Amino acid sequence: MQFMLLFSRQGKLRLQKWYVPLSDKEKKKITRELVQTVLARKPKMCSFLEWRDLKIVYKRYASLYFCCAIEDQDNELITLEIIHRYVELLDKYFGSVCELDIIFNFEKAYFILDEFLLGGEVQETSKKNVLKAIEQADLLQENMKDKGYHFIMQGINDAHLQEKVE
Amino acid sequence: MVMSSLKLQDLIEEIRGAKTQAQEREVIQKECAHIRASFRDGDPLHRHRQLAKLLYVHMLGYPAHFGQMECLKLIASPRFIDKRVGYLGAMLLLDERQDAHLLITNSIKNDLNQGIQAVQGLALCTLSTMGSAEMCRDLATEVEKLLLERSPYVRKKAVLTAVHMIRKVPELSDTFLPVCAKLLHERHHGVLLGTITLITELCERSPAALKHFRKVVPQLVQILRTLVTTGFSTEHSISGVSDPFLQVQILRLLRILGRNHEESSESMNDLLAQVLAVNILGRFLLNSDKNIRYVALTSLLRLVQSDHSAVQRHRPTVVECLREPDASLSRRALELSLALVNSSNVRAMTQELQGFLESCPLDLRADCASGILLAAERFAPTKRWHIDTILRVLTMAGSHVRDDAVANLTQLIGGAQELHAYSVRRLYSALAQDISQQPLVQVAAWCIGEYGDLLLEGSCEETEPLQVEEEEVLALLERVLQSHMSLPATRGYALTALMKLSTRLRGDNNRIRQVVSIYGSCLDVELQQRAVEYNTLFRKYDHMRAAILEKMPLVDRGGPQADEEVKESKEATHLLEPAPVPTEPQASKLLDLLDLLDGPSEDSQQPPPVDPSPEGTLIHLLDLPCAPLAPAPIPNLKVFEREGLQLNLSFVRPPGTPTLLLITATATNASEGDVTHFICQAAVPKSFQLQLQAPSGDTVPAQGGLPVTQVLRILNPNKAPLRLKLRLTYNHYGRSVQEIFEVNNLPVEAWQ
């Protein structure tokens, strides 16, 4: 995956994850054009479109568009599954997620994405494991706002070690 | 200046509250000023909050470059919250174009080494998102080390970071290649997935790596197979498919490894086809949704032609589907079950199918019975089993069997000399119980006639001892003769049987004579003729009676091939005999009379009985008609294809009738939509005679549903070159279609 964008129906960007190095100006231009293209699509159209030399996979969930740019050899359908899985993760974390959750907790949305994808590839296929990792990290964050962190971090380590293997 | 340390959420709220773009800009500019001041003054406790606000603003499109150094500071902080936001900022604000980005390399290195997973995770994540080539080179060793970490959490991230590194610095491939083999043994899906991705990346970049990794193809296939065959695992499944992400990735790698490399492809193919397609279909069979089950059965039916063994795996499930109350499902299951019968499972399968036969809906009974009989014929382990099976089918569904079942069975029994006694006893018992099932009655009558003496002998190891009196036998046959349930053909059998018994039984033949003479005035012309002839035999030609009524010799049949041809024409037509009956007239017309060829239900596979009379000229009758060498099959011809509907022609020139050509037109439908109201018409030049037989149906269901077949009988007395024009009309995808075309490339064997 080259990048993922989340934007509203008014074209307002809610999340941008870039896995390729581009200047700010380039990113802005791409975002603007792509948002325009996707928003112009009619509801019944399929989720795939070709744009520049990339394949764009997008899906609308309520008021948010989830849009991924993948390379030629990447699989569109699995990308749709990726998008869906991400939405499920957000949903589980926030409890019936809506756009406002993502607006007000955008950094959390990033953290969750970073436990699911890494470098543009899927890193964890178990929903449970992803959510557990976020939970641990949130705990860690809470616990060491003011205290020293060594012991607590150690506890988190052990928990991670017990991460279920199939 | 007052530090307003707005919480992130408050800021967001405020920004959203702005009614115009200008207002928004104002709010943001004011806040950015505060943030800048805060950065300058270096408030460590709230730095993360300030950066978070900046990041939000950045997303809205406002400049945020002054936050870059703050990212570094945050990353270097020991506090987790700082690191979290700091690394996020790095990923959003720093990229390889900024000079500042290299400065985080050291922090990342430290974090990778300090052994706290959450932190290591952050570092790896950032490295794999924005790591430049230089950073990657610097940190390769650290990442390599982490590939061997105990914690799968770290390992999975390390593997994907390695992927990124290779993309940035291809030379690093050498560093990361060796560890792959070990990582493939991973059980953790995340690590495994990352490993597959890594191997894929390596193979795509280097032919040497590609070659190196070909040897893991079996391992990959094994992993894939395990994934597919393992039952539902909630953790990794999407809609019942085990970890599709992993499966897709493995498939992708297999595709690369197998490309242009036959050996790899070979080892993949069998397993892949079986494992993937068939197993998935097999699981559809268990799905609660009927439509899915139907589709699964249909697809398996198609598959069974090309990959029989793979579908065999699902035999038990398919057999279960026989018990479906839904008629279309059970029909499919029946077809598939019949297709799955082979020599090793024939006993079990026929048992199941017989069970099905008892309870199945009437319209399926004929198919089921025929199917069982056919399967029995192809795979019967022993003759006795075969006879038993046919018997059971005849008893259960006698009225639904095909016309040639009788002939088949008599021929079968006739050929199994050791089983004559057994057969006749079984048949006698069956007949005694029920004289309504015509095919059964006919076979029984024939058998009793032929082997009546064995019946009366009273001992046979294979059946229970049966004491049968002559009178009983005669009475039974008379009952058959008189029963209103008996078809004329059946009565013919019975009468002839009685006649034969006159030489087999020891008693006097008064009773038989009586019956025969009674039927001399029977209204049924056929019976009457026979009776008259038999009467004459008694009165005037008694000395020849024994010889004439001797046991029949073994008939040599065309075998299953003959059946194929019969199947093609859908109904037994007289011209399809593979064993033409010698039609020479004989000196004694009595031989003609005893010709058992009459009766519409028998086909002419029983030549007249042998007459060992002193007249040597009769020897040629002993040239039992055997199936002539089957002519080389004429290749099939695809004549039409449109949107998935295909029409194929197959040609048969039955031996013995050189002017006859039988064409079977088969319409198959591979498309998504049903083809309905399908009509095929044909035209031939004037010198030909064409007869179109009734088609098997007029609907070709979608996706490989049961094809429609139709037989065209063409007589070509002048042996002229065949020309054929076809007209097809049907409905497909809601449109009505008409196609008229001439068939080209007709094989010369069709008329020469």
PDB file of N, CA, C and O in Angstrom, chain A residues 14 17 22 73-74 78 81 100 103-106 114-115 118 121-126 137-138 141 144-145 153 157 160-161 163-164 166, chain B residues 9 16 52 59 61 78-81 84 91 95 115-117 128 150 153 156-157 160 167 187-190 193 235-236 238 243 248 252:
ATOM      1  N   ARG A  14      -9.454  13.403   7.456  1.00  0.00           N
ATOM      2  CA  ARG A  14      -9.539  12.986   8.850  1.00  0.00           C
ATOM      3  C   ARG A  14      -8.352  12.152   9.273  1.00  0.00           C
ATOM      4  O   ARG A  14      -8.103  11.960  10.468  1.00  0.00           O
ATOM      5  N   LYS A  17      -2.202   8.487   6.033  1.00  0.00           N
ATOM      6  CA  LYS A  17      -1.043   7.664   6.348  1.00  0.00           C
ATOM      7  C   LYS A  17      -0.284   7.422   5.056  1.00  0.00           C
ATOM      8  O   LYS A  17      -0.797   6.804   4.143  1.00  0.00           O
ATOM      9  N   LEU A  22       6.973  11.621   0.123  1.00  0.00           N
ATOM     10  CA  LEU A  22       6.544  12.669  -0.800  1.00  0.00           C
ATOM     11  C   LEU A  22       6.598  14.000  -0.071  1.00  0.00           C
ATOM     12  O   LEU A  22       6.438  14.053   1.147  1.00  0.00           O
ATOM     13  N   GLN A  73       0.435  -4.773  -8.609  1.00  0.00           N
ATOM     14  CA  GLN A  73       0.425  -6.209  -8.322  1.00  0.00           C
ATOM     15  C   GLN A  73      -0.323  -6.536  -7.034  1.00  0.00           C
ATOM     16  O   GLN A  73      -0.430  -7.687  -6.657  1.00  0.00           O
ATOM     17  N   ASP A  74      -0.832  -5.503  -6.364  1.00  0.00           N
ATOM     18  CA  ASP A  74      -1.553  -5.769  -5.125  1.00  0.00           C
ATOM     19  C   ASP A  74      -2.987  -6.207  -5.407  1.00  0.00           C
ATOM     20  O   ASP A  74      -3.566  -5.862  -6.422  1.00  0.00           O
ATOM     21  N   ILE A  78      -8.451  -7.994  -1.326  1.00  0.00           N
ATOM     22  CA  ILE A  78      -7.919  -8.119   0.024  1.00  0.00           C
ATOM     23  C   ILE A  78      -7.752  -6.721   0.631  1.00  0.00           C
ATOM     24  O   ILE A  78      -7.869  -6.538   1.837  1.00  0.00           O
ATOM     25  N   GLU A  81     -10.824  -5.889   2.208  1.00  0.00           N
ATOM     26  CA  GLU A  81     -10.889  -6.567   3.500  1.00  0.00           C
ATOM     27  C   GLU A  81     -10.072  -5.828   4.535  1.00  0.00           C
ATOM     28  O   GLU A  81     -10.442  -5.754   5.705  1.00  0.00           O
ATOM     29  N   LEU A 100     -17.033  11.500  14.393  1.00  0.00           N
ATOM     30  CA  LEU A 100     -16.595  12.387  15.475  1.00  0.00           C
ATOM     31  C   LEU A 100     -15.530  11.738  16.335  1.00  0.00           C
ATOM     32  O   LEU A 100     -14.583  12.410  16.773  1.00  0.00           O
ATOM     33  N   ILE A 103     -12.408  12.188  14.612  1.00  0.00           N
ATOM     34  CA  ILE A 103     -11.963  13.574  14.609  1.00  0.00           C
ATOM     35  C   ILE A 103     -11.319  13.916  15.949  1.00  0.00           C
ATOM     36  O   ILE A 103     -10.203  14.430  16.014  1.00  0.00           O
ATOM     37  N   PHE A 104     -12.012  13.577  17.006  1.00  0.00           N
ATOM     38  CA  PHE A 104     -11.531  13.987  18.326  1.00  0.00           C
ATOM     39  C   PHE A 104     -10.443  13.083  18.873  1.00  0.00           C
ATOM     40  O   PHE A 104      -9.755  13.448  19.821  1.00  0.00           O
ATOM     41  N   ASN A 105     -10.305  11.927  18.312  1.00  0.00           N
ATOM     42  CA  ASN A 105      -9.273  11.003  18.792  1.00  0.00           C
ATOM     43  C   ASN A 105      -8.400  10.535  17.649  1.00  0.00           C
ATOM     44  O   ASN A 105      -8.057   9.357  17.545  1.00  0.00           O
ATOM     45  N   PHE A 106      -8.021  11.489  16.821  1.00  0.00           N
ATOM     46  CA  PHE A 106      -7.311  11.090  15.606  1.00  0.00           C
ATOM     47  C   PHE A 106      -6.022  10.350  15.912  1.00  0.00           C
ATOM     48  O   PHE A 106      -5.632   9.441  15.179  1.00  0.00           O
ATOM     49  N   ASP A 114      -1.515   1.668  13.158  1.00  0.00           N
ATOM     50  CA  ASP A 114      -0.116   1.234  13.224  1.00  0.00           C
ATOM     51  C   ASP A 114       0.053  -0.133  13.868  1.00  0.00           C
ATOM     52  O   ASP A 114       1.129  -0.727  13.768  1.00  0.00           O
ATOM     53  N   GLU A 115      -0.982  -0.606  14.556  1.00  0.00           N
ATOM     54  CA  GLU A 115      -0.893  -1.972  15.079  1.00  0.00           C
ATOM     55  C   GLU A 115      -1.423  -2.979  14.062  1.00  0.00           C
ATOM     56  O   GLU A 115      -1.242  -4.179  14.223  1.00  0.00           O
ATOM     57  N   LEU A 118       1.883  -2.179   8.859  1.00  0.00           N
ATOM     58  CA  LEU A 118       3.234  -1.688   9.096  1.00  0.00           C
ATOM     59  C   LEU A 118       3.939  -1.578   7.753  1.00  0.00           C
ATOM     60  O   LEU A 118       4.010  -2.560   7.008  1.00  0.00           O
ATOM     61  N   GLU A 121       2.038  -2.926   4.847  1.00  0.00           N
ATOM     62  CA  GLU A 121       1.655  -4.334   4.790  1.00  0.00           C
ATOM     63  C   GLU A 121       0.911  -4.732   6.056  1.00  0.00           C
ATOM     64  O   GLU A 121       1.109  -4.132   7.111  1.00  0.00           O
ATOM     65  N   VAL A 122       0.110  -5.757   5.950  1.00  0.00           N
ATOM     66  CA  VAL A 122      -0.616  -6.240   7.122  1.00  0.00           C
ATOM     67  C   VAL A 122       0.370  -6.898   8.076  1.00  0.00           C
ATOM     68  O   VAL A 122       1.148  -7.763   7.681  1.00  0.00           O
ATOM     69  N   GLN A 123       0.324  -6.478   9.343  1.00  0.00           N
ATOM     70  CA  GLN A 123       1.265  -7.073  10.295  1.00  0.00           C
ATOM     71  C   GLN A 123       0.570  -8.033  11.252  1.00  0.00           C
ATOM     72  O   GLN A 123       1.209  -8.892  11.840  1.00  0.00           O
ATOM     73  N   GLU A 124      -0.704  -7.876  11.456  1.00  0.00           N
ATOM     74  CA  GLU A 124      -1.394  -8.712  12.418  1.00  0.00           C
ATOM     75  C   GLU A 124      -2.784  -9.032  11.912  1.00  0.00           C
ATOM     76  O   GLU A 124      -3.579  -8.136  11.635  1.00  0.00           O
ATOM     77  N   THR A 125      -3.050 -10.339  11.776  1.00  0.00           N
ATOM     78  CA  THR A 125      -4.329 -10.713  11.193  1.00  0.00           C
ATOM     79  C   THR A 125      -5.379 -11.048  12.236  1.00  0.00           C
ATOM     80  O   THR A 125      -6.515 -11.355  11.912  1.00  0.00           O
ATOM     81  N   SER A 126      -4.968 -11.011  13.485  1.00  0.00           N
ATOM     82  CA  SER A 126      -5.932 -11.327  14.532  1.00  0.00           C
ATOM     83  C   SER A 126      -6.455 -10.028  15.141  1.00  0.00           C
ATOM     84  O   SER A 126      -5.693  -9.235  15.683  1.00  0.00           O
ATOM     85  N   ALA A 137      -0.872  -0.616  25.398  1.00  0.00           N
ATOM     86  CA  ALA A 137      -0.194   0.663  25.212  1.00  0.00           C
ATOM     87  C   ALA A 137      -0.938   1.780  25.942  1.00  0.00           C
ATOM     88  O   ALA A 137      -0.324   2.636  26.588  1.00  0.00           O
ATOM     89  N   ASP A 138      -2.269   1.743  25.877  1.00  0.00           N
ATOM     90  CA  ASP A 138      -3.052   2.754  26.586  1.00  0.00           C
ATOM     91  C   ASP A 138      -2.801   2.670  28.085  1.00  0.00           C
ATOM     92  O   ASP A 138      -2.647   3.685  28.770  1.00  0.00           O
ATOM     93  N   GLN A 141       0.482   4.054  28.931  1.00  0.00           N
ATOM     94  CA  GLN A 141       0.429   5.510  28.860  1.00  0.00           C
ATOM     95  C   GLN A 141      -0.182   6.090  30.129  1.00  0.00           C
ATOM     96  O   GLN A 141       0.344   7.039  30.711  1.00  0.00           O
ATOM     97  N   MET A 144       2.037   5.543  33.427  1.00  0.00           N
ATOM     98  CA  MET A 144       3.285   6.211  33.684  1.00  0.00           C
ATOM     99  C   MET A 144       3.268   7.688  33.352  1.00  0.00           C
ATOM    100  O   MET A 144       4.280   8.246  33.013  1.00  0.00           O
ATOM    101  N   LYS A 145       2.094   8.241  33.507  1.00  0.00           N
ATOM    102  CA  LYS A 145       2.054   9.681  33.299  1.00  0.00           C
ATOM    103  C   LYS A 145       2.988  10.392  34.248  1.00  0.00           C
ATOM    104  O   LYS A 145       3.663  11.349  33.896  1.00  0.00           O
ATOM    105  N   MET A 153       6.338  -1.349  32.781  1.00  0.00           N
ATOM    106  CA  MET A 153       6.657  -1.768  31.414  1.00  0.00           C
ATOM    107  C   MET A 153       6.994  -3.248  31.382  1.00  0.00           C
ATOM    108  O   MET A 153       6.673  -3.956  30.450  1.00  0.00           O
ATOM    109  N   ASN A 157       5.485  -6.232  29.137  1.00  0.00           N
ATOM    110  CA  ASN A 157       6.304  -7.167  28.370  1.00  0.00           C
ATOM    111  C   ASN A 157       5.795  -8.586  28.502  1.00  0.00           C
ATOM    112  O   ASN A 157       5.620  -9.295  27.533  1.00  0.00           O
ATOM    113  N   HIS A 160       2.754  -9.309  26.675  1.00  0.00           N
ATOM    114  CA  HIS A 160       2.966  -9.452  25.232  1.00  0.00           C
ATOM    115  C   HIS A 160       3.526 -10.822  24.894  1.00  0.00           C
ATOM    116  O   HIS A 160       3.195 -11.428  23.897  1.00  0.00           O
ATOM    117  N   LEU A 161       4.382 -11.302  25.775  1.00  0.00           N
ATOM    118  CA  LEU A 161       4.988 -12.604  25.524  1.00  0.00           C
ATOM    119  C   LEU A 161       3.931 -13.689  25.449  1.00  0.00           C
ATOM    120  O   LEU A 161       4.076 -14.673  24.760  1.00  0.00           O
ATOM    121  N   GLU A 163       1.225 -13.478  24.205  1.00  0.00           N
ATOM    122  CA  GLU A 163       0.379 -13.267  23.035  1.00  0.00           C
ATOM    123  C   GLU A 163       0.134 -14.603  22.341  1.00  0.00           C
ATOM    124  O   GLU A 163       1.043 -15.353  22.046  1.00  0.00           O
ATOM    125  N   LYS A 164      -1.090 -14.868  22.045  1.00  0.00           N
ATOM    126  CA  LYS A 164      -1.466 -16.199  21.582  1.00  0.00           C
ATOM    127  C   LYS A 164      -0.839 -16.523  20.231  1.00  0.00           C
ATOM    128  O   LYS A 164      -0.910 -15.750  19.306  1.00  0.00           O
ATOM    129  N   GLU A 166      -0.914 -19.344  17.156  1.00  0.00           N
ATOM    130  CA  GLU A 166      -1.823 -20.369  16.623  1.00  0.00           C
ATOM    131  C   GLU A 166      -1.085 -21.677  16.523  1.00  0.00           C
ATOM    132  O   GLU A 166      -0.015 -21.719  15.932  1.00  0.00           O
TER     133      GLU A 166
ATOM    134  N   GLN B   9      -8.758  18.181  22.662  1.00  0.00           N
ATOM    135  CA  GLN B   9     -10.147  18.066  22.265  1.00  0.00           C
ATOM    136  C   GLN B   9     -10.847  19.424  22.294  1.00  0.00           C
ATOM    137  O   GLN B   9     -11.705  19.708  21.470  1.00  0.00           O
ATOM    138  N   ARG B  16     -13.749  23.559  15.140  1.00  0.00           N
ATOM    139  CA  ARG B  16     -14.968  23.149  14.459  1.00  0.00           C
ATOM    140  C   ARG B  16     -16.077  24.166  14.657  1.00  0.00           C
ATOM    141  O   ARG B  16     -16.991  24.287  13.852  1.00  0.00           O
ATOM    142  N   ALA B  52       0.437  17.234  19.678  1.00  0.00           N
ATOM    143  CA  ALA B  52      -0.797  16.616  19.186  1.00  0.00           C
ATOM    144  C   ALA B  52      -1.690  17.674  18.547  1.00  0.00           C
ATOM    145  O   ALA B  52      -2.250  17.480  17.471  1.00  0.00           O
ATOM    146  N   MET B  59      -3.113  18.436   9.851  1.00  0.00           N
ATOM    147  CA  MET B  59      -4.007  17.641   9.014  1.00  0.00           C
ATOM    148  C   MET B  59      -5.002  18.528   8.278  1.00  0.00           C
ATOM    149  O   MET B  59      -5.452  18.213   7.178  1.00  0.00           O
ATOM    150  N   GLY B  61      -4.256  21.165   7.046  1.00  0.00           N
ATOM    151  CA  GLY B  61      -3.532  21.776   5.940  1.00  0.00           C
ATOM    152  C   GLY B  61      -2.644  22.934   6.333  1.00  0.00           C
ATOM    153  O   GLY B  61      -2.082  23.603   5.475  1.00  0.00           O
ATOM    154  N   PRO B  78      11.817   9.540  28.179  1.00  0.00           N
ATOM    155  CA  PRO B  78      11.545   8.177  28.642  1.00  0.00           C
ATOM    156  C   PRO B  78      10.056   7.876  28.797  1.00  0.00           C
ATOM    157  O   PRO B  78       9.657   6.720  28.932  1.00  0.00           O
ATOM    158  N   ARG B  79       9.252   8.884  28.777  1.00  0.00           N
ATOM    159  CA  ARG B  79       7.837   8.653  29.030  1.00  0.00           C
ATOM    160  C   ARG B  79       7.163   8.081  27.789  1.00  0.00           C
ATOM    161  O   ARG B  79       7.384   8.526  26.670  1.00  0.00           O
ATOM    162  N   PHE B  80       6.319   7.103  28.025  1.00  0.00           N
ATOM    163  CA  PHE B  80       5.677   6.418  26.903  1.00  0.00           C
ATOM    164  C   PHE B  80       4.768   7.352  26.110  1.00  0.00           C
ATOM    165  O   PHE B  80       4.767   7.335  24.880  1.00  0.00           O
ATOM    166  N   ILE B  81       4.016   8.179  26.815  1.00  0.00           N
ATOM    167  CA  ILE B  81       3.094   9.067  26.112  1.00  0.00           C
ATOM    168  C   ILE B  81       3.865  10.005  25.194  1.00  0.00           C
ATOM    169  O   ILE B  81       3.449  10.302  24.079  1.00  0.00           O
ATOM    170  N   ARG B  84       5.045   8.047  22.194  1.00  0.00           N
ATOM    171  CA  ARG B  84       3.924   7.735  21.298  1.00  0.00           C
ATOM    172  C   ARG B  84       3.613   8.898  20.368  1.00  0.00           C
ATOM    173  O   ARG B  84       3.534   8.754  19.154  1.00  0.00           O
ATOM    174  N   MET B  91       6.445  10.535  12.013  1.00  0.00           N
ATOM    175  CA  MET B  91       5.892   9.911  10.816  1.00  0.00           C
ATOM    176  C   MET B  91       5.108  10.906   9.971  1.00  0.00           C
ATOM    177  O   MET B  91       5.062  10.795   8.754  1.00  0.00           O
ATOM    178  N   ASP B  95      10.207  13.497   6.950  1.00  0.00           N
ATOM    179  CA  ASP B  95      10.467  12.430   6.001  1.00  0.00           C
ATOM    180  C   ASP B  95      11.878  12.607   5.473  1.00  0.00           C
ATOM    181  O   ASP B  95      12.574  13.535   5.839  1.00  0.00           O
ATOM    182  N   GLY B 115      14.616  -3.003  24.995  1.00  0.00           N
ATOM    183  CA  GLY B 115      13.915  -4.177  25.489  1.00  0.00           C
ATOM    184  C   GLY B 115      12.495  -4.008  25.973  1.00  0.00           C
ATOM    185  O   GLY B 115      11.922  -4.934  26.542  1.00  0.00           O
ATOM    186  N   ILE B 116      11.882  -2.883  25.756  1.00  0.00           N
ATOM    187  CA  ILE B 116      10.468  -2.779  26.147  1.00  0.00           C
ATOM    188  C   ILE B 116       9.652  -2.811  24.873  1.00  0.00           C
ATOM    189  O   ILE B 116       9.784  -1.946  24.000  1.00  0.00           O
ATOM    190  N   GLN B 117       8.802  -3.812  24.782  1.00  0.00           N
ATOM    191  CA  GLN B 117       8.177  -4.114  23.506  1.00  0.00           C
ATOM    192  C   GLN B 117       7.374  -2.978  22.910  1.00  0.00           C
ATOM    193  O   GLN B 117       7.446  -2.723  21.714  1.00  0.00           O
ATOM    194  N   SER B 128       9.810   1.804   9.664  1.00  0.00           N
ATOM    195  CA  SER B 128       9.272   1.199   8.444  1.00  0.00           C
ATOM    196  C   SER B 128       8.365   2.147   7.682  1.00  0.00           C
ATOM    197  O   SER B 128       8.022   1.909   6.541  1.00  0.00           O
ATOM    198  N   ARG B 150      12.315 -13.016  21.383  1.00  0.00           N
ATOM    199  CA  ARG B 150      11.359 -14.014  21.858  1.00  0.00           C
ATOM    200  C   ARG B 150       9.924 -13.614  21.555  1.00  0.00           C
ATOM    201  O   ARG B 150       9.087 -14.423  21.223  1.00  0.00           O
ATOM    202  N   TYR B 153       5.372 -10.284  19.088  1.00  0.00           N
ATOM    203  CA  TYR B 153       4.929  -8.918  18.838  1.00  0.00           C
ATOM    204  C   TYR B 153       6.039  -8.116  18.163  1.00  0.00           C
ATOM    205  O   TYR B 153       5.821  -7.376  17.209  1.00  0.00           O
ATOM    206  N   LYS B 156       7.152  -9.747  14.573  1.00  0.00           N
ATOM    207  CA  LYS B 156       6.318  -9.461  13.405  1.00  0.00           C
ATOM    208  C   LYS B 156       6.603  -8.083  12.860  1.00  0.00           C
ATOM    209  O   LYS B 156       6.592  -7.848  11.651  1.00  0.00           O
ATOM    210  N   LYS B 157       6.859  -7.147  13.769  1.00  0.00           N
ATOM    211  CA  LYS B 157       7.168  -5.801  13.305  1.00  0.00           C
ATOM    212  C   LYS B 157       8.559  -5.742  12.689  1.00  0.00           C
ATOM    213  O   LYS B 157       8.777  -5.034  11.709  1.00  0.00           O
ATOM    214  N   LEU B 160       8.535  -6.994   9.021  1.00  0.00           N
ATOM    215  CA  LEU B 160       8.012  -6.038   8.041  1.00  0.00           C
ATOM    216  C   LEU B 160       8.937  -4.835   7.896  1.00  0.00           C
ATOM    217  O   LEU B 160       9.018  -4.228   6.826  1.00  0.00           O
ATOM    218  N   ARG B 167      13.401  -2.648   0.468  1.00  0.00           N
ATOM    219  CA  ARG B 167      12.875  -1.777  -0.589  1.00  0.00           C
ATOM    220  C   ARG B 167      13.726  -0.530  -0.736  1.00  0.00           C
ATOM    221  O   ARG B 167      13.927  -0.033  -1.831  1.00  0.00           O
ATOM    222  N   ARG B 187       4.502 -20.104  14.017  1.00  0.00           N
ATOM    223  CA  ARG B 187       3.085 -20.426  14.105  1.00  0.00           C
ATOM    224  C   ARG B 187       2.242 -19.168  14.276  1.00  0.00           C
ATOM    225  O   ARG B 187       1.056 -19.169  14.035  1.00  0.00           O
ATOM    226  N   HIS B 188       2.918 -18.126  14.699  1.00  0.00           N
ATOM    227  CA  HIS B 188       2.184 -16.864  14.874  1.00  0.00           C
ATOM    228  C   HIS B 188       1.853 -16.295  13.495  1.00  0.00           C
ATOM    229  O   HIS B 188       2.743 -16.064  12.683  1.00  0.00           O
ATOM    230  N   HIS B 189       0.570 -16.071  13.267  1.00  0.00           N
ATOM    231  CA  HIS B 189       0.155 -15.652  11.941  1.00  0.00           C
ATOM    232  C   HIS B 189       0.791 -14.348  11.502  1.00  0.00           C
ATOM    233  O   HIS B 189       1.131 -14.171  10.337  1.00  0.00           O
ATOM    234  N   GLY B 190       0.934 -13.423  12.437  1.00  0.00           N
ATOM    235  CA  GLY B 190       1.488 -12.126  12.072  1.00  0.00           C
ATOM    236  C   GLY B 190       2.919 -12.260  11.598  1.00  0.00           C
ATOM    237  O   GLY B 190       3.310 -11.705  10.556  1.00  0.00           O
ATOM    238  N   LEU B 193       2.993 -14.083   8.274  1.00  0.00           N
ATOM    239  CA  LEU B 193       2.577 -13.196   7.192  1.00  0.00           C
ATOM    240  C   LEU B 193       3.710 -12.286   6.784  1.00  0.00           C
ATOM    241  O   LEU B 193       4.006 -12.098   5.601  1.00  0.00           O
ATOM    242  N   GLU B 235     -10.479 -16.268  15.613  1.00  0.00           N
ATOM    243  CA  GLU B 235      -9.500 -15.205  15.740  1.00  0.00           C
ATOM    244  C   GLU B 235      -9.023 -14.667  14.401  1.00  0.00           C
ATOM    245  O   GLU B 235      -8.860 -13.484  14.212  1.00  0.00           O
ATOM    246  N   HIS B 236      -8.798 -15.574  13.479  1.00  0.00           N
ATOM    247  CA  HIS B 236      -8.197 -15.129  12.232  1.00  0.00           C
ATOM    248  C   HIS B 236      -9.136 -15.196  11.043  1.00  0.00           C
ATOM    249  O   HIS B 236      -8.723 -14.967   9.928  1.00  0.00           O
ATOM    250  N   ILE B 238     -12.294 -14.587   8.453  1.00  0.00           N
ATOM    251  CA  ILE B 238     -13.274 -13.642   7.927  1.00  0.00           C
ATOM    252  C   ILE B 238     -14.298 -14.475   7.183  1.00  0.00           C
ATOM    253  O   ILE B 238     -13.952 -15.174   6.239  1.00  0.00           O
ATOM    254  N   ASP B 243      -7.988 -16.851   7.990  1.00  0.00           N
ATOM    255  CA  ASP B 243      -6.942 -15.881   7.694  1.00  0.00           C
ATOM    256  C   ASP B 243      -6.732 -15.651   6.194  1.00  0.00           C
ATOM    257  O   ASP B 243      -5.712 -16.052   5.625  1.00  0.00           O
ATOM    258  N   VAL B 248      -3.853 -15.201   0.967  1.00  0.00           N
ATOM    259  CA  VAL B 248      -3.602 -14.427  -0.253  1.00  0.00           C
ATOM    260  C   VAL B 248      -2.114 -14.187  -0.427  1.00  0.00           C
ATOM    261  O   VAL B 248      -1.560 -14.309  -1.521  1.00  0.00           O
ATOM    262  N   ARG B 252       0.218 -15.443  -3.468  1.00  0.00           N
ATOM    263  CA  ARG B 252       0.999 -14.519  -4.285  1.00  0.00           C
ATOM    264  C   ARG B 252       2.426 -15.024  -4.413  1.00  0.00           C
ATOM    265  O   ARG B 252       3.011 -15.026  -5.501  1.00  0.00           O
TER     266      ARG B 252
END
